[in-house]
Amino acid sequence: MSGTPTTGPTRWSRRVDSGDWDEITAELNESGGALLPRLLTDTEANELRSMYEQDDLFRSTVNMGRHRFGEGEYRYLDTPYPEPIEQLKQALYPRLLPIARDWWAKLGREGIWPDTLAEWLDMCHTAGQTRSTAILLKYGEKDWNALHRDLYGDLVFPLQVVINLSSPGVDHTGGEFLLLEQRPRAQSRGTATTLPQGHGYLFTTRDRPVKSARGWSAAPVRHGVSAVRSGERLTLGLVFHDAA
């Protein structure tokens, strides 16, 4: 079953834990996104890139241009996930959970997420959200991803992670990761981040708390990818809720 935990530390959990999570949390609270430590080696990243052509690993493929999502293509991985994907989700969830609960407390919302990823995914499945959501995305020259949010159903985890499987400046140019935050009673704020190969980037799924004159307000956030100027860019998206 997707979401089944393992016992004892793994190389995946050690990589996740190697980050300065106080600093990561502070950066996330400030800007809605934060760079994570290196989660995949070059070899592991390349192995995941090579999986893109293995049709039996995926449940569906989406042509972004056909759906007016941008240009490029992405594929939803089927479960059970390959080891790096499953183990990274397991290792990241307990690090993200305190942030999610803190955000929802500030916004006066009930934090419904249980202590383990397996329990949370069981809740999703009981609610009819049974489809896997880990994604491999492929962008060629001039491809891009429109600003959007990965919600998929009523049950949503407020944080997600993207990992660049390609090397910027070597495999591709352009293709910066974009965040656009709509601040209460203010102009929207955008950020563009070049993601190093193998590093994760943690960001807001739907909205997040920002300090306002009246306390805390929810700022909607969308994410996307700028146009790839040359080469090919593949990324792995880790969403922590399943889809209806």
PDB file of C-alpha atoms in Angstrom:
ATOM      1  CA  MET A   1       0.000   0.000   0.000  1.00  0.00           C
ATOM      2  CA  SER A   2       1.224   3.491  -0.799  1.00  0.00           C
ATOM      3  CA  GLY A   3       2.146   5.275   2.405  1.00  0.00           C
ATOM      4  CA  THR A   4       3.440   2.199   4.254  1.00  0.00           C
ATOM      5  CA  PRO A   5       6.130   3.377   6.717  1.00  0.00           C
ATOM      6  CA  THR A   6       9.526   1.807   7.230  1.00  0.00           C
ATOM      7  CA  THR A   7      11.334   1.371  10.534  1.00  0.00           C
ATOM      8  CA  GLY A   8      14.615   3.052  11.451  1.00  0.00           C
ATOM      9  CA  PRO A   9      16.473   5.822   9.640  1.00  0.00           C
ATOM     10  CA  THR A  10      17.107   5.443   5.914  1.00  0.00           C
ATOM     11  CA  ARG A  11      19.383   7.339   3.583  1.00  0.00           C
ATOM     12  CA  TRP A  12      16.287   9.235   2.465  1.00  0.00           C
ATOM     13  CA  SER A  13      15.347  10.355   5.979  1.00  0.00           C
ATOM     14  CA  ARG A  14      18.961  11.266   6.744  1.00  0.00           C
ATOM     15  CA  ARG A  15      19.028  13.536   3.691  1.00  0.00           C
ATOM     16  CA  VAL A  16      15.761  15.192   4.675  1.00  0.00           C
ATOM     17  CA  ASP A  17      16.933  15.609   8.267  1.00  0.00           C
ATOM     18  CA  SER A  18      20.242  17.147   7.138  1.00  0.00           C
ATOM     19  CA  GLY A  19      18.445  20.408   6.377  1.00  0.00           C
ATOM     20  CA  ASP A  20      18.283  23.265   8.877  1.00  0.00           C
ATOM     21  CA  TRP A  21      14.555  22.977   9.436  1.00  0.00           C
ATOM     22  CA  ASP A  22      14.344  26.092  11.590  1.00  0.00           C
ATOM     23  CA  GLU A  23      15.802  28.069   8.689  1.00  0.00           C
ATOM     24  CA  ILE A  24      13.650  26.229   6.127  1.00  0.00           C
ATOM     25  CA  THR A  25      10.529  26.986   8.157  1.00  0.00           C
ATOM     26  CA  ALA A  26      11.489  30.649   8.554  1.00  0.00           C
ATOM     27  CA  GLU A  27      12.064  31.010   4.794  1.00  0.00           C
ATOM     28  CA  LEU A  28       8.788  29.249   4.030  1.00  0.00           C
ATOM     29  CA  ASN A  29       6.938  31.554   6.422  1.00  0.00           C
ATOM     30  CA  GLU A  30       8.560  34.578   4.805  1.00  0.00           C
ATOM     31  CA  SER A  31       8.138  33.787   1.117  1.00  0.00           C
ATOM     32  CA  GLY A  32       5.935  30.699   0.716  1.00  0.00           C
ATOM     33  CA  GLY A  33       8.794  28.537  -0.610  1.00  0.00           C
ATOM     34  CA  ALA A  34      12.145  27.220   0.608  1.00  0.00           C
ATOM     35  CA  LEU A  35      15.028  25.285  -0.930  1.00  0.00           C
ATOM     36  CA  LEU A  36      15.615  21.878   0.664  1.00  0.00           C
ATOM     37  CA  PRO A  37      18.882  19.952   0.938  1.00  0.00           C
ATOM     38  CA  ARG A  38      19.967  17.590  -1.780  1.00  0.00           C
ATOM     39  CA  LEU A  39      17.513  14.689  -1.731  1.00  0.00           C
ATOM     40  CA  LEU A  40      18.744  12.725  -4.768  1.00  0.00           C
ATOM     41  CA  THR A  41      22.226  11.990  -6.077  1.00  0.00           C
ATOM     42  CA  ASP A  42      23.008  12.592  -9.757  1.00  0.00           C
ATOM     43  CA  THR A  43      22.702   8.851 -10.390  1.00  0.00           C
ATOM     44  CA  GLU A  44      19.342   8.606  -8.636  1.00  0.00           C
ATOM     45  CA  ALA A  45      18.037  11.669 -10.461  1.00  0.00           C
ATOM     46  CA  ASN A  46      19.122  10.211 -13.796  1.00  0.00           C
ATOM     47  CA  GLU A  47      17.477   6.878 -12.957  1.00  0.00           C
ATOM     48  CA  LEU A  48      14.193   8.643 -12.256  1.00  0.00           C
ATOM     49  CA  ARG A  49      14.519  10.576 -15.513  1.00  0.00           C
ATOM     50  CA  SER A  50      14.930   7.306 -17.404  1.00  0.00           C
ATOM     51  CA  MET A  51      11.691   6.001 -15.876  1.00  0.00           C
ATOM     52  CA  TYR A  52       9.714   8.546 -17.880  1.00  0.00           C
ATOM     53  CA  GLU A  53       9.668   6.239 -20.915  1.00  0.00           C
ATOM     54  CA  GLN A  54       8.535   3.160 -18.940  1.00  0.00           C
ATOM     55  CA  ASP A  55       4.808   3.188 -19.655  1.00  0.00           C
ATOM     56  CA  ASP A  56       3.942   0.507 -17.112  1.00  0.00           C
ATOM     57  CA  LEU A  57       4.964   2.833 -14.240  1.00  0.00           C
ATOM     58  CA  PHE A  58       2.261   5.418 -14.953  1.00  0.00           C
ATOM     59  CA  ARG A  59      -1.512   5.619 -14.627  1.00  0.00           C
ATOM     60  CA  SER A  60      -2.026   8.563 -17.018  1.00  0.00           C
ATOM     61  CA  THR A  61      -0.256  11.101 -19.238  1.00  0.00           C
ATOM     62  CA  VAL A  62      -1.289  14.744 -19.720  1.00  0.00           C
ATOM     63  CA  ASN A  63      -0.393  16.913 -22.708  1.00  0.00           C
ATOM     64  CA  MET A  64      -0.328  20.418 -21.226  1.00  0.00           C
ATOM     65  CA  GLY A  65      -0.886  22.215 -24.519  1.00  0.00           C
ATOM     66  CA  ARG A  66      -4.024  20.212 -25.280  1.00  0.00           C
ATOM     67  CA  HIS A  67      -5.534  21.242 -21.934  1.00  0.00           C
ATOM     68  CA  ARG A  68      -4.243  24.850 -22.076  1.00  0.00           C
ATOM     69  CA  PHE A  69      -2.047  24.222 -19.011  1.00  0.00           C
ATOM     70  CA  GLY A  70       1.057  25.513 -20.819  1.00  0.00           C
ATOM     71  CA  GLU A  71       3.320  23.425 -23.055  1.00  0.00           C
ATOM     72  CA  GLY A  72       5.013  20.146 -22.211  1.00  0.00           C
ATOM     73  CA  GLU A  73       3.885  16.856 -20.733  1.00  0.00           C
ATOM     74  CA  TYR A  74       3.547  15.169 -17.379  1.00  0.00           C
ATOM     75  CA  ARG A  75       2.765  11.664 -16.188  1.00  0.00           C
ATOM     76  CA  TYR A  76       1.155  10.483 -12.955  1.00  0.00           C
ATOM     77  CA  LEU A  77       3.066   7.581 -11.443  1.00  0.00           C
ATOM     78  CA  ASP A  78       1.036   4.560 -10.411  1.00  0.00           C
ATOM     79  CA  THR A  79       1.426   2.895  -7.023  1.00  0.00           C
ATOM     80  CA  PRO A  80       3.383   1.256  -5.573  1.00  0.00           C
ATOM     81  CA  TYR A  81       5.865   4.063  -6.166  1.00  0.00           C
ATOM     82  CA  PRO A  82       9.541   3.425  -6.931  1.00  0.00           C
ATOM     83  CA  GLU A  83      11.593   3.385  -3.719  1.00  0.00           C
ATOM     84  CA  PRO A  84      13.039   6.936  -3.880  1.00  0.00           C
ATOM     85  CA  ILE A  85       9.577   8.465  -4.292  1.00  0.00           C
ATOM     86  CA  GLU A  86       7.884   6.451  -1.567  1.00  0.00           C
ATOM     87  CA  GLN A  87      10.735   6.850   0.893  1.00  0.00           C
ATOM     88  CA  LEU A  88      11.109  10.591   0.316  1.00  0.00           C
ATOM     89  CA  LYS A  89       7.385  11.112   0.885  1.00  0.00           C
ATOM     90  CA  GLN A  90       7.627   9.111   4.107  1.00  0.00           C
ATOM     91  CA  ALA A  91      10.668  11.091   5.284  1.00  0.00           C
ATOM     92  CA  LEU A  92       9.261  14.511   4.375  1.00  0.00           C
ATOM     93  CA  TYR A  93       5.766  14.175   5.835  1.00  0.00           C
ATOM     94  CA  PRO A  94       6.737  14.367   9.548  1.00  0.00           C
ATOM     95  CA  ARG A  95       8.901  17.417   8.813  1.00  0.00           C
ATOM     96  CA  LEU A  96       6.081  19.192   6.995  1.00  0.00           C
ATOM     97  CA  LEU A  97       3.310  18.258   9.412  1.00  0.00           C
ATOM     98  CA  PRO A  98       4.211  20.729  12.231  1.00  0.00           C
ATOM     99  CA  ILE A  99       4.358  23.568   9.686  1.00  0.00           C
ATOM    100  CA  ALA A 100       0.959  22.623   8.257  1.00  0.00           C
ATOM    101  CA  ARG A 101      -0.612  22.457  11.713  1.00  0.00           C
ATOM    102  CA  ASP A 102       0.906  25.797  12.721  1.00  0.00           C
ATOM    103  CA  TRP A 103      -0.413  27.465   9.564  1.00  0.00           C
ATOM    104  CA  TRP A 104      -3.940  26.162  10.057  1.00  0.00           C
ATOM    105  CA  ALA A 105      -3.938  27.195  13.738  1.00  0.00           C
ATOM    106  CA  LYS A 106      -2.981  30.739  12.723  1.00  0.00           C
ATOM    107  CA  LEU A 107      -5.847  30.788  10.222  1.00  0.00           C
ATOM    108  CA  GLY A 108      -8.340  29.423  12.749  1.00  0.00           C
ATOM    109  CA  ARG A 109      -8.788  26.210  10.784  1.00  0.00           C
ATOM    110  CA  GLU A 110      -8.853  22.638  12.007  1.00  0.00           C
ATOM    111  CA  GLY A 111      -5.673  20.727  11.148  1.00  0.00           C
ATOM    112  CA  ILE A 112      -7.081  17.331  10.210  1.00  0.00           C
ATOM    113  CA  TRP A 113      -3.833  15.591   9.293  1.00  0.00           C
ATOM    114  CA  PRO A 114      -2.839  12.588  11.435  1.00  0.00           C
ATOM    115  CA  ASP A 115       0.665  11.780  12.600  1.00  0.00           C
ATOM    116  CA  THR A 116       1.562   9.404   9.759  1.00  0.00           C
ATOM    117  CA  LEU A 117       1.348   9.610   5.997  1.00  0.00           C
ATOM    118  CA  ALA A 118      -0.308   6.174   5.863  1.00  0.00           C
ATOM    119  CA  GLU A 119      -3.168   7.365   8.089  1.00  0.00           C
ATOM    120  CA  TRP A 120      -3.588  10.544   6.051  1.00  0.00           C
ATOM    121  CA  LEU A 121      -3.730   8.670   2.746  1.00  0.00           C
ATOM    122  CA  ASP A 122      -6.280   6.275   4.287  1.00  0.00           C
ATOM    123  CA  MET A 123      -8.410   9.345   5.064  1.00  0.00           C
ATOM    124  CA  CYS A 124      -8.056  10.489   1.460  1.00  0.00           C
ATOM    125  CA  HIS A 125      -9.063   7.059   0.157  1.00  0.00           C
ATOM    126  CA  THR A 126     -12.087   6.865   2.476  1.00  0.00           C
ATOM    127  CA  ALA A 127     -13.187  10.247   1.076  1.00  0.00           C
ATOM    128  CA  GLY A 128     -12.937   8.906  -2.487  1.00  0.00           C
ATOM    129  CA  GLN A 129      -9.512  10.393  -3.262  1.00  0.00           C
ATOM    130  CA  THR A 130      -7.810   7.172  -4.356  1.00  0.00           C
ATOM    131  CA  ARG A 131      -5.706   8.162  -7.372  1.00  0.00           C
ATOM    132  CA  SER A 132      -1.940   8.576  -7.023  1.00  0.00           C
ATOM    133  CA  THR A 133      -0.495  12.082  -7.379  1.00  0.00           C
ATOM    134  CA  ALA A 134       3.307  11.766  -7.661  1.00  0.00           C
ATOM    135  CA  ILE A 135       4.230  13.311 -11.026  1.00  0.00           C
ATOM    136  CA  LEU A 136       7.107  13.270 -13.477  1.00  0.00           C
ATOM    137  CA  LEU A 137       7.071  16.392 -15.660  1.00  0.00           C
ATOM    138  CA  LYS A 138       8.993  16.839 -18.917  1.00  0.00           C
ATOM    139  CA  TYR A 139       9.673  20.199 -20.581  1.00  0.00           C
ATOM    140  CA  GLY A 140      11.484  20.768 -23.867  1.00  0.00           C
ATOM    141  CA  GLU A 141      12.543  24.001 -25.530  1.00  0.00           C
ATOM    142  CA  LYS A 142       9.846  26.715 -25.218  1.00  0.00           C
ATOM    143  CA  ASP A 143       7.733  24.551 -22.894  1.00  0.00           C
ATOM    144  CA  TRP A 144       6.274  26.104 -19.736  1.00  0.00           C
ATOM    145  CA  ASN A 145       3.709  25.452 -17.013  1.00  0.00           C
ATOM    146  CA  ALA A 146       0.852  27.856 -16.307  1.00  0.00           C
ATOM    147  CA  LEU A 147       0.295  29.122 -12.774  1.00  0.00           C
ATOM    148  CA  HIS A 148      -1.957  26.676 -10.942  1.00  0.00           C
ATOM    149  CA  ARG A 149      -2.677  24.794  -7.711  1.00  0.00           C
ATOM    150  CA  ASP A 150      -2.643  20.980  -7.256  1.00  0.00           C
ATOM    151  CA  LEU A 151      -5.803  20.455  -5.173  1.00  0.00           C
ATOM    152  CA  TYR A 152      -7.429  17.272  -6.602  1.00  0.00           C
ATOM    153  CA  GLY A 153     -10.246  17.062  -4.011  1.00  0.00           C
ATOM    154  CA  ASP A 154     -11.651  18.341  -0.721  1.00  0.00           C
ATOM    155  CA  LEU A 155      -8.809  16.871   1.363  1.00  0.00           C
ATOM    156  CA  VAL A 156      -5.637  18.873   0.759  1.00  0.00           C
ATOM    157  CA  PHE A 157      -2.216  18.929   2.405  1.00  0.00           C
ATOM    158  CA  PRO A 158      -0.987  22.546   2.334  1.00  0.00           C
ATOM    159  CA  LEU A 159       2.629  21.849   1.359  1.00  0.00           C
ATOM    160  CA  GLN A 160       4.282  20.001  -1.516  1.00  0.00           C
ATOM    161  CA  VAL A 161       7.772  19.416  -2.910  1.00  0.00           C
ATOM    162  CA  VAL A 162       9.330  19.551  -6.371  1.00  0.00           C
ATOM    163  CA  ILE A 163      12.757  18.057  -7.196  1.00  0.00           C
ATOM    164  CA  ASN A 164      14.732  18.984 -10.318  1.00  0.00           C
ATOM    165  CA  LEU A 165      15.986  15.801 -11.989  1.00  0.00           C
ATOM    166  CA  SER A 166      17.999  17.795 -14.557  1.00  0.00           C
ATOM    167  CA  SER A 167      21.046  20.035 -14.208  1.00  0.00           C
ATOM    168  CA  PRO A 168      20.366  23.732 -14.943  1.00  0.00           C
ATOM    169  CA  GLY A 169      22.939  25.238 -17.274  1.00  0.00           C
ATOM    170  CA  VAL A 170      23.887  21.745 -18.491  1.00  0.00           C
ATOM    171  CA  ASP A 171      20.674  19.916 -19.411  1.00  0.00           C
ATOM    172  CA  HIS A 172      18.564  23.039 -19.798  1.00  0.00           C
ATOM    173  CA  THR A 173      18.460  26.819 -19.554  1.00  0.00           C
ATOM    174  CA  GLY A 174      15.400  28.679 -18.320  1.00  0.00           C
ATOM    175  CA  GLY A 175      12.632  26.699 -16.664  1.00  0.00           C
ATOM    176  CA  GLU A 176      12.726  28.592 -13.364  1.00  0.00           C
ATOM    177  CA  PHE A 177      10.214  27.553 -10.722  1.00  0.00           C
ATOM    178  CA  LEU A 178       7.597  30.286 -10.206  1.00  0.00           C
ATOM    179  CA  LEU A 179       5.468  31.227  -7.209  1.00  0.00           C
ATOM    180  CA  LEU A 180       2.797  33.929  -7.284  1.00  0.00           C
ATOM    181  CA  GLU A 181       1.258  34.983  -3.992  1.00  0.00           C
ATOM    182  CA  GLN A 182      -1.852  37.151  -3.816  1.00  0.00           C
ATOM    183  CA  ARG A 183      -1.425  39.202  -0.647  1.00  0.00           C
ATOM    184  CA  PRO A 184      -4.480  40.624   1.164  1.00  0.00           C
ATOM    185  CA  ARG A 185      -5.212  44.207   0.086  1.00  0.00           C
ATOM    186  CA  ALA A 186      -1.879  44.423  -1.752  1.00  0.00           C
ATOM    187  CA  GLN A 187      -0.284  43.713  -5.121  1.00  0.00           C
ATOM    188  CA  SER A 188       0.645  40.108  -5.859  1.00  0.00           C
ATOM    189  CA  ARG A 189       4.234  39.018  -5.214  1.00  0.00           C
ATOM    190  CA  GLY A 190       6.169  36.697  -7.509  1.00  0.00           C
ATOM    191  CA  THR A 191       9.403  34.746  -7.067  1.00  0.00           C
ATOM    192  CA  ALA A 192      11.497  32.759  -9.561  1.00  0.00           C
ATOM    193  CA  THR A 193      13.923  30.078  -8.359  1.00  0.00           C
ATOM    194  CA  THR A 194      16.475  28.005 -10.272  1.00  0.00           C
ATOM    195  CA  LEU A 195      16.434  24.551  -8.713  1.00  0.00           C
ATOM    196  CA  PRO A 196      19.766  22.688  -8.530  1.00  0.00           C
ATOM    197  CA  GLN A 197      19.702  19.070  -9.667  1.00  0.00           C
ATOM    198  CA  GLY A 198      18.604  16.699  -6.923  1.00  0.00           C
ATOM    199  CA  HIS A 199      17.497  19.430  -4.530  1.00  0.00           C
ATOM    200  CA  GLY A 200      13.960  19.726  -3.290  1.00  0.00           C
ATOM    201  CA  TYR A 201      11.914  22.899  -3.150  1.00  0.00           C
ATOM    202  CA  LEU A 202       9.128  23.119  -0.577  1.00  0.00           C
ATOM    203  CA  PHE A 203       6.188  25.386  -1.343  1.00  0.00           C
ATOM    204  CA  THR A 204       2.573  26.240  -0.650  1.00  0.00           C
ATOM    205  CA  THR A 205      -0.109  24.050  -2.226  1.00  0.00           C
ATOM    206  CA  ARG A 206      -3.136  26.345  -1.896  1.00  0.00           C
ATOM    207  CA  ASP A 207      -2.809  29.250   0.542  1.00  0.00           C
ATOM    208  CA  ARG A 208      -0.840  30.210   3.619  1.00  0.00           C
ATOM    209  CA  PRO A 209      -1.037  32.603   6.583  1.00  0.00           C
ATOM    210  CA  VAL A 210       0.408  36.103   6.263  1.00  0.00           C
ATOM    211  CA  LYS A 211       0.409  38.713   9.009  1.00  0.00           C
ATOM    212  CA  SER A 212      -2.060  41.523   8.511  1.00  0.00           C
ATOM    213  CA  ALA A 213      -3.431  44.450  10.499  1.00  0.00           C
ATOM    214  CA  ARG A 214      -6.300  42.225  11.617  1.00  0.00           C
ATOM    215  CA  GLY A 215      -4.140  39.252  12.596  1.00  0.00           C
ATOM    216  CA  TRP A 216      -3.576  36.424  10.134  1.00  0.00           C
ATOM    217  CA  SER A 217      -5.029  36.302   6.636  1.00  0.00           C
ATOM    218  CA  ALA A 218      -4.935  33.548   4.001  1.00  0.00           C
ATOM    219  CA  ALA A 219      -2.846  34.429   0.948  1.00  0.00           C
ATOM    220  CA  PRO A 220      -3.657  32.280  -2.122  1.00  0.00           C
ATOM    221  CA  VAL A 221      -0.552  30.943  -3.884  1.00  0.00           C
ATOM    222  CA  ARG A 222      -0.136  29.476  -7.367  1.00  0.00           C
ATOM    223  CA  HIS A 223       2.960  27.893  -8.892  1.00  0.00           C
ATOM    224  CA  GLY A 224       4.279  27.245 -12.382  1.00  0.00           C
ATOM    225  CA  VAL A 225       7.419  27.044 -14.534  1.00  0.00           C
ATOM    226  CA  SER A 226       8.901  29.713 -16.807  1.00  0.00           C
ATOM    227  CA  ALA A 227       9.687  28.883 -20.442  1.00  0.00           C
ATOM    228  CA  VAL A 228      12.616  26.545 -21.030  1.00  0.00           C
ATOM    229  CA  ARG A 229      15.010  28.390 -23.330  1.00  0.00           C
ATOM    230  CA  SER A 230      17.036  25.352 -24.409  1.00  0.00           C
ATOM    231  CA  GLY A 231      17.457  21.668 -23.648  1.00  0.00           C
ATOM    232  CA  GLU A 232      15.168  19.443 -21.599  1.00  0.00           C
ATOM    233  CA  ARG A 233      14.033  19.746 -17.977  1.00  0.00           C
ATOM    234  CA  LEU A 234      12.509  16.853 -16.005  1.00  0.00           C
ATOM    235  CA  THR A 235      11.169  17.238 -12.490  1.00  0.00           C
ATOM    236  CA  LEU A 236       9.520  15.108  -9.834  1.00  0.00           C
ATOM    237  CA  GLY A 237       6.479  16.501  -8.021  1.00  0.00           C
ATOM    238  CA  LEU A 238       5.538  15.122  -4.595  1.00  0.00           C
ATOM    239  CA  VAL A 239       1.984  15.906  -3.524  1.00  0.00           C
ATOM    240  CA  PHE A 240       0.924  14.673  -0.089  1.00  0.00           C
ATOM    241  CA  HIS A 241      -2.765  14.011  -0.816  1.00  0.00           C
ATOM    242  CA  ASP A 242      -4.290  11.660  -3.352  1.00  0.00           C
ATOM    243  CA  ALA A 243      -6.774  12.654  -6.050  1.00  0.00           C
ATOM    244  CA  ALA A 244     -10.504  12.131  -6.503  1.00  0.00           C
TER     245      ALA A 244
END
